[in-house]
Amino acid sequence: DVIRLDIENYISERLEPQIKWYDEKSISCNKNYKHLSIATLILTALIPVLVVFADFFPILIKILIALSG
């Protein structure tokens, strides 16, 4: 019975909080991944648009293209 209580105590005090932390961290990382993926798609789509305006604002557009690509 003492060993069983130690195992149950270990699970409730150590293992369950660790599993909860990993679950929360996984959700957070997944959200960050999705946001960065969307930002990458938007920036990739903007590059051709910025190239069109490169004649009007050459230095600014080149800097924006360099930063986004």
mmCIF file of C-alpha atoms in Angstrom:
data_model
loop_
_atom_site.group_PDB
_atom_site.id
_atom_site.type_symbol
_atom_site.label_atom_id
_atom_site.label_comp_id
_atom_site.label_asym_id
_atom_site.label_seq_id
_atom_site.Cartn_x
_atom_site.Cartn_y
_atom_site.Cartn_z
ATOM 1 C CA ASP A 1 0.000 0.000 0.000
ATOM 2 C CA VAL A 2 2.870 2.391 0.755
ATOM 3 C CA ILE A 3 4.402 1.827 -2.675
ATOM 4 C CA ARG A 4 1.045 2.382 -4.332
ATOM 5 C CA LEU A 5 0.594 5.673 -2.472
ATOM 6 C CA ASP A 6 4.083 6.769 -3.510
ATOM 7 C CA ILE A 7 3.328 6.020 -7.147
ATOM 8 C CA GLU A 8 -0.005 7.835 -7.007
ATOM 9 C CA ASN A 9 1.635 10.772 -5.244
ATOM 10 C CA TYR A 10 4.369 10.895 -7.875
ATOM 11 C CA ILE A 11 1.841 10.862 -10.688
ATOM 12 C CA SER A 12 -0.349 13.553 -9.164
ATOM 13 C CA GLU A 13 2.478 15.798 -7.947
ATOM 14 C CA ARG A 14 5.073 15.438 -10.694
ATOM 15 C CA LEU A 15 3.815 13.753 -13.829
ATOM 16 C CA GLU A 16 0.449 15.464 -14.293
ATOM 17 C CA PRO A 17 1.871 19.017 -13.967
ATOM 18 C CA GLN A 18 4.571 18.159 -16.497
ATOM 19 C CA ILE A 19 2.029 16.774 -18.955
ATOM 20 C CA LYS A 20 -0.092 19.906 -18.481
ATOM 21 C CA TRP A 21 2.945 22.146 -19.112
ATOM 22 C CA TYR A 22 3.825 20.269 -22.315
ATOM 23 C CA ASP A 23 0.221 20.485 -23.515
ATOM 24 C CA GLU A 24 0.126 24.250 -22.936
ATOM 25 C CA LYS A 25 3.539 24.734 -24.553
ATOM 26 C CA SER A 26 2.473 22.673 -27.551
ATOM 27 C CA ILE A 27 -0.653 24.777 -28.051
ATOM 28 C CA SER A 28 1.389 27.976 -27.789
ATOM 29 C CA CYS A 29 4.017 26.779 -30.267
ATOM 30 C CA ASN A 30 1.333 25.621 -32.682
ATOM 31 C CA LYS A 31 -0.306 29.073 -32.623
ATOM 32 C CA ASN A 32 3.052 30.762 -33.191
ATOM 33 C CA TYR A 33 3.765 28.432 -36.118
ATOM 34 C CA LYS A 34 0.424 29.237 -37.739
ATOM 35 C CA HIS A 35 0.914 33.001 -37.288
ATOM 36 C CA LEU A 36 4.417 32.864 -38.760
ATOM 37 C CA SER A 37 3.197 30.742 -41.671
ATOM 38 C CA ILE A 38 0.497 33.302 -42.486
ATOM 39 C CA ALA A 39 3.000 36.174 -42.190
ATOM 40 C CA THR A 40 5.368 34.334 -44.545
ATOM 41 C CA LEU A 41 2.621 33.850 -47.124
ATOM 42 C CA ILE A 42 1.605 37.508 -46.937
ATOM 43 C CA LEU A 43 5.181 38.756 -47.282
ATOM 44 C CA THR A 44 5.823 36.368 -50.155
ATOM 45 C CA ALA A 45 2.724 37.630 -51.948
ATOM 46 C CA LEU A 46 3.773 41.256 -51.394
ATOM 47 C CA ILE A 47 7.152 40.924 -53.107
ATOM 48 C CA PRO A 48 5.776 41.136 -56.692
ATOM 49 C CA VAL A 49 3.590 44.088 -55.679
ATOM 50 C CA LEU A 50 6.582 45.898 -54.197
ATOM 51 C CA VAL A 51 8.617 45.298 -57.350
ATOM 52 C CA VAL A 52 5.999 47.191 -59.359
ATOM 53 C CA PHE A 53 6.530 50.266 -57.178
ATOM 54 C CA ALA A 54 10.323 49.999 -57.203
ATOM 55 C CA ASP A 55 10.632 52.743 -59.844
ATOM 56 C CA PHE A 56 8.793 55.289 -57.693
ATOM 57 C CA PHE A 57 10.594 54.691 -54.404
ATOM 58 C CA PRO A 58 13.724 52.753 -55.355
ATOM 59 C CA ILE A 59 15.653 52.704 -52.082
ATOM 60 C CA LEU A 60 12.652 52.191 -49.811
ATOM 61 C CA ILE A 61 11.216 49.407 -51.960
ATOM 62 C CA LYS A 62 14.570 47.634 -52.220
ATOM 63 C CA ILE A 63 14.874 47.696 -48.453
ATOM 64 C CA LEU A 64 11.325 46.351 -48.017
ATOM 65 C CA ILE A 65 11.931 43.600 -50.556
ATOM 66 C CA ALA A 66 15.198 42.645 -48.881
ATOM 67 C CA LEU A 67 13.528 42.494 -45.470
ATOM 68 C CA SER A 68 10.544 40.493 -46.683
ATOM 69 C CA GLY A 69 12.365 38.018 -48.897
#
